[in-house]
Tab-separated table of C-alpha atoms and ligand atoms in Angstrom:
chain	number	residue	atom	x	y	z
A	954	UNK	CA	122.813	130.159	175.063
A	955	UNK	CA	124.108	133.326	173.402
A	956	UNK	CA	126.919	134.954	175.348
A	957	UNK	CA	126.703	138.579	176.494
A	958	UNK	CA	129.419	139.551	173.973
A	959	UNK	CA	127.601	137.904	171.074
A	960	UNK	CA	124.361	139.594	172.163
A	961	UNK	CA	125.913	143.019	172.222
A	962	UNK	CA	127.598	142.382	168.810
A	963	UNK	CA	124.237	141.416	167.354
A	964	UNK	CA	122.531	144.505	168.667
A	965	UNK	CA	125.385	146.712	167.366
A	966	UNK	CA	125.008	145.054	163.958
A	967	UNK	CA	121.283	145.809	163.976
A	968	UNK	CA	121.942	149.435	164.768
A	969	UNK	CA	124.753	149.812	162.182
A	970	UNK	CA	123.405	151.065	158.857
A	971	UNK	CA	124.418	148.932	155.836
A	972	UNK	CA	126.550	151.613	154.227
A	973	UNK	CA	128.966	151.623	157.197
A	974	UNK	CA	130.689	148.314	156.301
A	975	UNK	CA	132.127	149.399	152.905
A	976	UNK	CA	133.294	152.704	154.385
A	977	UNK	CA	134.913	150.860	157.282
A	978	UNK	CA	136.650	148.428	154.848
A	979	UNK	CA	137.894	151.264	152.688
A	980	UNK	CA	139.202	153.136	155.723
A	981	UNK	CA	140.970	150.046	157.083
A	982	UNK	CA	142.514	149.376	153.653
A	983	UNK	CA	143.711	152.966	153.448
A	984	UNK	CA	145.238	152.876	156.956
A	985	UNK	CA	146.940	149.548	156.119
A	986	UNK	CA	148.442	150.893	152.877
A	987	UNK	CA	149.573	154.098	154.573
A	988	UNK	CA	151.276	152.127	157.382
A	989	UNK	CA	152.849	149.688	154.901
A	990	UNK	CA	154.281	152.553	152.834
A	991	UNK	CA	155.713	154.252	155.952
A	992	UNK	CA	157.234	151.006	157.193
A	993	UNK	CA	158.649	150.243	153.754
A	994	UNK	CA	160.321	153.656	153.539
A	995	UNK	CA	161.771	153.397	157.019
A	996	UNK	CA	163.120	149.859	156.409
A	997	UNK	CA	164.588	150.877	153.034
A	998	UNK	CA	166.735	153.489	154.771
A	999	UNK	CA	168.309	150.906	157.119
A	1000	UNK	CA	170.886	148.150	156.766
A	1001	UNK	CA	169.410	145.305	154.775
A	1002	UNK	CA	170.139	141.653	155.582
A	1003	UNK	CA	172.126	140.246	152.661
A	1004	UNK	CA	170.883	136.705	153.095
A	1005	UNK	CA	167.645	135.619	154.744
A	1006	UNK	CA	166.354	132.148	155.537
A	1007	UNK	CA	162.623	131.466	155.523
A	1008	UNK	CA	160.979	128.598	157.372
A	1009	UNK	CA	157.540	128.620	155.834
A	1010	UNK	CA	155.479	126.882	158.467
A	1011	UNK	CA	151.800	126.513	159.288
A	1012	UNK	CA	150.333	125.696	155.860
A	1013	UNK	CA	148.283	122.738	157.069
A	1014	UNK	CA	147.014	124.459	160.229
A	1015	UNK	CA	145.958	127.412	158.109
A	1016	UNK	CA	144.159	125.079	155.684
A	1017	UNK	CA	142.446	123.193	158.518
A	1018	UNK	CA	141.164	126.412	160.066
A	1019	UNK	CA	139.883	127.531	156.670
A	1020	UNK	CA	138.109	124.187	156.192
A	1021	UNK	CA	140.440	123.144	153.342
A	1022	UNK	CA	142.532	120.056	152.530
A	1023	UNK	CA	146.232	120.247	153.574
A	1024	UNK	CA	147.412	120.472	149.957
A	1025	UNK	CA	145.464	123.700	149.517
A	1026	UNK	CA	147.415	125.125	152.440
A	1027	UNK	CA	150.631	124.265	150.590
A	1028	UNK	CA	149.285	125.786	147.367
A	1029	UNK	CA	148.427	129.038	149.131
A	1030	UNK	CA	151.855	128.764	150.771
A	1031	UNK	CA	153.505	128.625	147.374
A	1032	UNK	CA	151.564	131.680	146.162
A	1033	UNK	CA	152.674	133.531	149.307
A	1034	UNK	CA	156.265	132.531	148.652
A	1035	UNK	CA	156.187	134.184	145.228
A	1036	UNK	CA	154.893	137.384	146.846
A	1037	UNK	CA	157.550	137.306	149.576
A	1038	UNK	CA	160.347	136.758	147.053
A	1039	UNK	CA	159.162	139.837	145.181
A	1040	UNK	CA	159.303	141.870	148.423
A	1041	UNK	CA	162.847	140.603	149.025
A	1042	UNK	CA	164.028	141.586	145.568
A	1043	UNK	CA	162.360	145.005	145.803
A	1044	UNK	CA	164.176	145.604	149.096
A	1045	UNK	CA	167.503	144.595	147.565
A	1046	UNK	CA	168.015	141.407	149.598
A	1047	UNK	CA	170.603	139.414	147.662
A	1048	UNK	CA	170.047	135.858	148.811
A	1049	UNK	CA	167.054	133.915	150.093
A	1050	UNK	CA	167.069	130.313	151.290
A	1051	UNK	CA	163.676	128.705	151.808
A	1052	UNK	CA	162.933	125.552	153.749
A	1053	UNK	CA	160.567	123.857	151.311
A	1054	UNK	CA	160.806	120.236	152.523
A	1055	UNK	CA	162.770	118.626	155.322
A	1056	UNK	CA	163.926	115.022	155.295
A	1057	UNK	CA	161.349	114.466	158.086
A	1058	UNK	CA	158.559	115.874	155.891
A	1059	UNK	CA	159.183	112.910	153.565
A	1060	UNK	CA	157.803	110.639	156.323
A	1061	UNK	CA	154.354	112.226	155.999
A	1062	UNK	CA	151.473	110.219	154.472
A	1063	UNK	CA	152.384	109.016	150.958
A	1064	UNK	CA	149.608	111.030	149.322
A	1065	UNK	CA	150.747	114.304	150.925
A	1066	UNK	CA	154.371	113.648	149.908
A	1067	UNK	CA	153.251	112.917	146.330
A	1068	UNK	CA	151.232	116.162	146.280
A	1069	UNK	CA	154.172	118.097	147.727
A	1070	UNK	CA	156.511	116.702	145.056
A	1071	UNK	CA	153.998	117.729	142.375
A	1072	UNK	CA	153.703	121.207	143.857
A	1073	UNK	CA	157.487	121.558	144.084
A	1074	UNK	CA	157.792	120.482	140.462
A	1075	UNK	CA	155.186	123.051	139.462
A	1076	UNK	CA	157.116	125.533	141.613
A	1077	UNK	CA	160.439	124.950	139.861
A	1078	UNK	CA	158.704	125.066	136.470
A	1079	UNK	CA	157.079	128.400	137.385
A	1080	UNK	CA	160.470	129.621	138.558
A	1081	UNK	CA	161.818	128.807	135.104
A	1082	UNK	CA	159.087	130.818	133.428
A	1083	UNK	CA	158.854	133.633	135.970
A	1084	UNK	CA	160.028	136.856	134.387
A	1085	UNK	CA	161.048	138.240	137.811
A	1086	UNK	CA	163.681	135.463	138.053
A	1087	UNK	CA	165.201	136.482	134.746
A	1088	UNK	CA	164.749	140.235	135.264
A	1089	UNK	CA	166.456	140.070	138.677
A	1090	UNK	CA	169.017	137.505	137.447
A	1091	UNK	CA	168.354	135.035	140.232
A	1092	UNK	CA	170.478	131.907	140.385
A	1093	UNK	CA	168.293	129.038	141.621
A	1094	UNK	CA	169.723	126.017	143.442
A	1095	UNK	CA	168.261	123.105	145.365
A	1096	UNK	CA	169.923	122.047	148.609
A	1097	UNK	CA	169.391	118.620	150.097
A	1098	UNK	CA	169.482	114.888	149.510
A	1099	UNK	CA	167.993	115.232	146.056
A	1100	UNK	CA	168.223	111.477	145.421
A	1101	UNK	CA	165.234	111.134	147.790
A	1102	UNK	CA	163.029	113.086	145.364
A	1103	UNK	CA	161.167	111.743	142.339
A	1104	UNK	CA	162.991	111.516	139.006
A	1105	UNK	CA	160.715	114.051	137.301
A	1106	UNK	CA	161.137	116.569	140.154
A	1107	UNK	CA	164.900	116.090	139.942
A	1108	UNK	CA	164.826	116.675	136.175
A	1109	UNK	CA	162.931	119.983	136.686
A	1110	UNK	CA	165.360	121.040	139.417
A	1111	UNK	CA	168.305	120.325	137.080
A	1112	UNK	CA	166.633	122.365	134.342
A	1113	UNK	CA	166.004	125.320	136.690
A	1114	UNK	CA	169.587	125.258	138.028
A	1115	UNK	CA	171.003	124.903	134.522
A	1116	UNK	CA	168.918	127.771	133.102
A	1117	UNK	CA	169.871	130.169	135.909
A	1118	UNK	CA	173.467	129.146	136.645
A	1119	UNK	CA	174.828	132.100	134.696
A	1120	UNK	CA	172.961	134.613	136.882
A	1121	UNK	CA	174.888	136.286	139.670
A	1122	UNK	CA	172.825	139.239	140.932
A	1123	UNK	CA	170.577	137.291	143.325
A	1124	UNK	CA	170.389	133.801	144.803
A	1125	UNK	CA	167.427	131.604	145.604
A	1126	UNK	CA	168.198	128.373	147.437
A	1127	UNK	CA	165.432	125.851	147.874
A	1128	UNK	CA	166.160	123.472	150.750
A	1129	UNK	CA	164.300	120.332	149.738
A	1130	UNK	CA	164.699	116.836	151.226
A	1131	UNK	CA	167.002	118.872	153.448
A	1132	UNK	CA	168.254	118.279	156.966
A	1133	UNK	CA	171.026	120.236	158.661
A	1134	UNK	CA	172.482	117.161	160.309
A	1135	UNK	CA	172.345	115.216	157.037
A	1136	UNK	CA	174.173	118.112	155.361
A	1137	UNK	CA	176.943	118.038	157.979
A	1138	UNK	CA	177.235	114.248	157.677
A	1139	UNK	CA	177.410	114.467	153.863
A	1140	UNK	CA	180.138	117.112	154.131
A	1141	UNK	CA	182.062	114.999	156.655
A	1142	UNK	CA	181.932	111.974	154.360
A	1143	UNK	CA	183.238	113.965	151.395
A	1144	UNK	CA	186.013	115.405	153.568
A	1145	UNK	CA	186.931	111.943	154.898
A	1146	UNK	CA	187.166	110.640	151.322
A	1147	UNK	CA	189.324	113.605	150.303
A	1148	UNK	CA	191.655	113.007	153.265
A	1149	UNK	CA	191.840	109.249	152.584
A	1150	UNK	CA	192.746	109.854	148.952
A	1151	UNK	CA	195.374	112.439	149.904
A	1152	UNK	CA	193.536	115.361	148.244
A	1153	UNK	CA	193.101	117.131	151.583
A	1154	UNK	CA	195.375	117.249	154.608
A	1155	UNK	CA	193.931	116.794	158.097
A	1156	UNK	CA	195.429	120.153	159.164
A	1157	UNK	CA	193.649	121.860	156.281
A	1158	UNK	CA	190.240	121.158	157.848
A	1159	UNK	CA	188.960	124.302	159.539
A	1160	UNK	CA	185.674	126.225	159.638
A	1161	UNK	CA	186.356	127.935	156.329
A	1162	UNK	CA	187.334	124.811	154.428
A	1163	UNK	CA	184.521	122.780	156.046
A	1164	UNK	CA	181.946	125.306	154.748
A	1165	UNK	CA	183.100	124.607	151.217
A	1166	UNK	CA	181.808	121.038	151.528
A	1167	UNK	CA	178.291	122.078	152.558
A	1168	UNK	CA	175.383	122.311	150.086
A	1169	UNK	CA	175.577	126.101	150.488
A	1170	UNK	CA	179.156	126.226	149.212
A	1171	UNK	CA	180.026	129.756	148.117
A	1172	UNK	CA	177.107	131.415	149.939
A	1173	UNK	CA	177.336	133.803	152.837
A	1174	UNK	CA	175.717	132.644	156.076
A	1175	UNK	CA	172.155	133.912	156.629
A	1176	UNK	CA	171.918	137.198	158.537
A	1177	UNK	CA	168.298	136.623	159.457
A	1178	UNK	CA	166.100	133.541	159.744
A	1179	UNK	CA	162.335	133.995	159.896
A	1180	UNK	CA	159.896	131.283	160.961
A	1181	UNK	CA	156.130	131.602	160.853
A	1182	UNK	CA	153.398	129.630	162.685
A	1183	UNK	CA	154.430	130.320	166.288
A	1184	UNK	CA	156.953	127.457	166.489
A	1185	UNK	CA	160.274	128.701	167.853
A	1186	UNK	CA	162.905	126.253	166.651
A	1187	UNK	CA	165.103	125.622	163.635
A	1188	UNK	CA	164.002	122.027	162.930
A	1189	UNK	CA	167.385	121.302	161.383
A	1190	UNK	CA	167.422	124.323	159.040
A	1191	UNK	CA	170.929	125.567	158.159
A	1192	UNK	CA	172.389	124.265	161.434
A	1193	UNK	CA	175.996	125.087	160.596
A	1194	UNK	CA	175.276	128.313	158.740
A	1195	UNK	CA	172.968	129.813	161.398
A	1196	UNK	CA	175.640	130.018	164.128
A	1197	UNK	CA	175.431	133.845	164.140
A	1198	UNK	CA	172.095	134.442	162.437
A	1199	UNK	CA	169.414	136.582	164.014
A	1200	UNK	CA	166.094	134.799	164.529
A	1201	UNK	CA	162.608	136.205	164.155
A	1202	UNK	CA	159.566	134.099	165.019
A	1203	UNK	CA	156.072	135.094	164.010
A	1204	UNK	CA	152.832	133.968	165.520
A	1205	UNK	CA	150.975	133.694	162.210
A	1206	UNK	CA	150.662	130.942	159.612
A	1207	UNK	CA	152.759	131.260	156.454
A	1208	UNK	CA	149.854	131.675	153.974
A	1209	UNK	CA	148.520	134.689	155.923
A	1210	UNK	CA	151.813	136.580	156.135
A	1211	UNK	CA	151.303	140.243	155.209
A	1212	UNK	CA	153.900	142.620	153.872
A	1213	UNK	CA	153.800	144.614	157.122
A	1214	UNK	CA	154.640	141.433	159.092
A	1215	UNK	CA	157.620	140.843	156.843
A	1216	UNK	CA	158.737	144.476	157.039
A	1217	UNK	CA	158.481	144.378	160.842
A	1218	UNK	CA	160.856	141.384	160.852
A	1219	UNK	CA	163.369	143.362	158.796
A	1220	UNK	CA	162.926	146.411	161.049
A	1221	UNK	CA	163.586	144.293	164.144
A	1222	UNK	CA	166.721	142.901	162.469
A	1223	UNK	CA	167.875	146.464	161.779
A	1224	UNK	CA	167.395	147.390	165.436
A	1225	UNK	CA	169.469	144.506	166.752
A	1226	UNK	CA	173.126	144.798	167.714
A	1227	UNK	CA	175.149	142.038	166.061
A	1228	UNK	CA	178.438	141.385	167.807
A	1229	UNK	CA	179.308	137.899	166.482
A	1230	UNK	CA	180.471	136.952	169.966
A	1231	UNK	CA	182.981	139.818	170.083
B	2697	LIG	C1	155.161	123.779	156.165
B	2697	LIG	O1	153.819	123.750	156.618
B	2697	LIG	C2	155.265	123.708	154.691
B	2697	LIG	C3	155.716	122.625	153.981
B	2697	LIG	C4	156.149	121.398	154.634
B	2697	LIG	C5	155.780	122.633	152.493
B	2697	LIG	C6	156.028	123.971	151.846
B	2697	LIG	C7	156.317	123.798	150.425
B	2697	LIG	C8	155.899	124.617	149.446
B	2697	LIG	C9	155.054	125.796	149.675
B	2697	LIG	C10	156.304	124.308	148.032
B	2697	LIG	C11	157.512	125.118	147.683
B	2697	LIG	C12	158.064	124.672	146.418
B	2697	LIG	C13	159.060	125.276	145.719
B	2697	LIG	C14	159.653	124.660	144.557
B	2697	LIG	C15	159.576	126.569	146.042
B	2697	LIG	P1	153.325	122.462	157.405
B	2697	LIG	O2	152.908	121.418	156.396
B	2697	LIG	O3	154.410	122.017	158.348
B	2697	LIG	O4	152.071	122.991	158.163
B	2697	LIG	P2	151.730	122.743	159.712
B	2697	LIG	O5	152.926	123.212	160.485
B	2697	LIG	O6	150.525	123.578	159.937
B	2697	LIG	O7	151.474	121.284	159.866
B	2698	LIG	MG1	154.901	122.488	160.307
């Protein structure tokens, strides 16, 4: 049975002359661009986060709803990432850390993990060739238990880090085979070894010195962490570093993120009062 709503939609469609649709699309596009430009200008005048963390979530759900295989969701996700990075650099955001793969993600079906490794390898290779990376002088680093990745992915990561290590204007950290607890454990082990060998005194361990043993050594903590897909948790992302970060959760899947959604997140960050517990 056709519902009342569907019936009325059908009759409206019948009444609507064909030429209306293109005009409506054009008008919507124009309104969108106008709003995006206004939002962009207003955000540009405010205080920009220096470091943002991105939890790109919802690729598979997006793919499923579009009738696609999960890997296509990840591929669209990667294309979106390139767009978002461009927005960040245009806005003058200095550092971006993305959650590309968690240690838990490695427990997914073997075929998906293999496809994700291939995509990540393609990603790092594209990073190497991407003129925006060189134009904006972006230093690229991978954070995580890299020994859990394939040898060829590791070789590409080394190449990307090596080629960009001289850059200092912007930072792009890719958290891959990453877990916040694993990071803290790895740091603790290194510290314990340093203490045992006499290189570090027990009294010298404090928050500042501890941070130097994390994968993010030398980076400022993220000011803002954004997660898409409607999930409202960190899932182990930057556990230590996010102690005073602002969080922004979005109810849309990563591949469908629009610039206005991203700009709204920045605007919300600019409206928040950060007191760091003081
Ligand atoms: C989360 O969606 C996304 C991932 C686990 C993978 C994202 C990785 C990339 C886009 C590749 C990036 C590579 C580089 C080198 C930058 P999900 O699979 O958790 O989707 P769901 O929440 O709908 O299940
Ligand atoms: Mg997910």
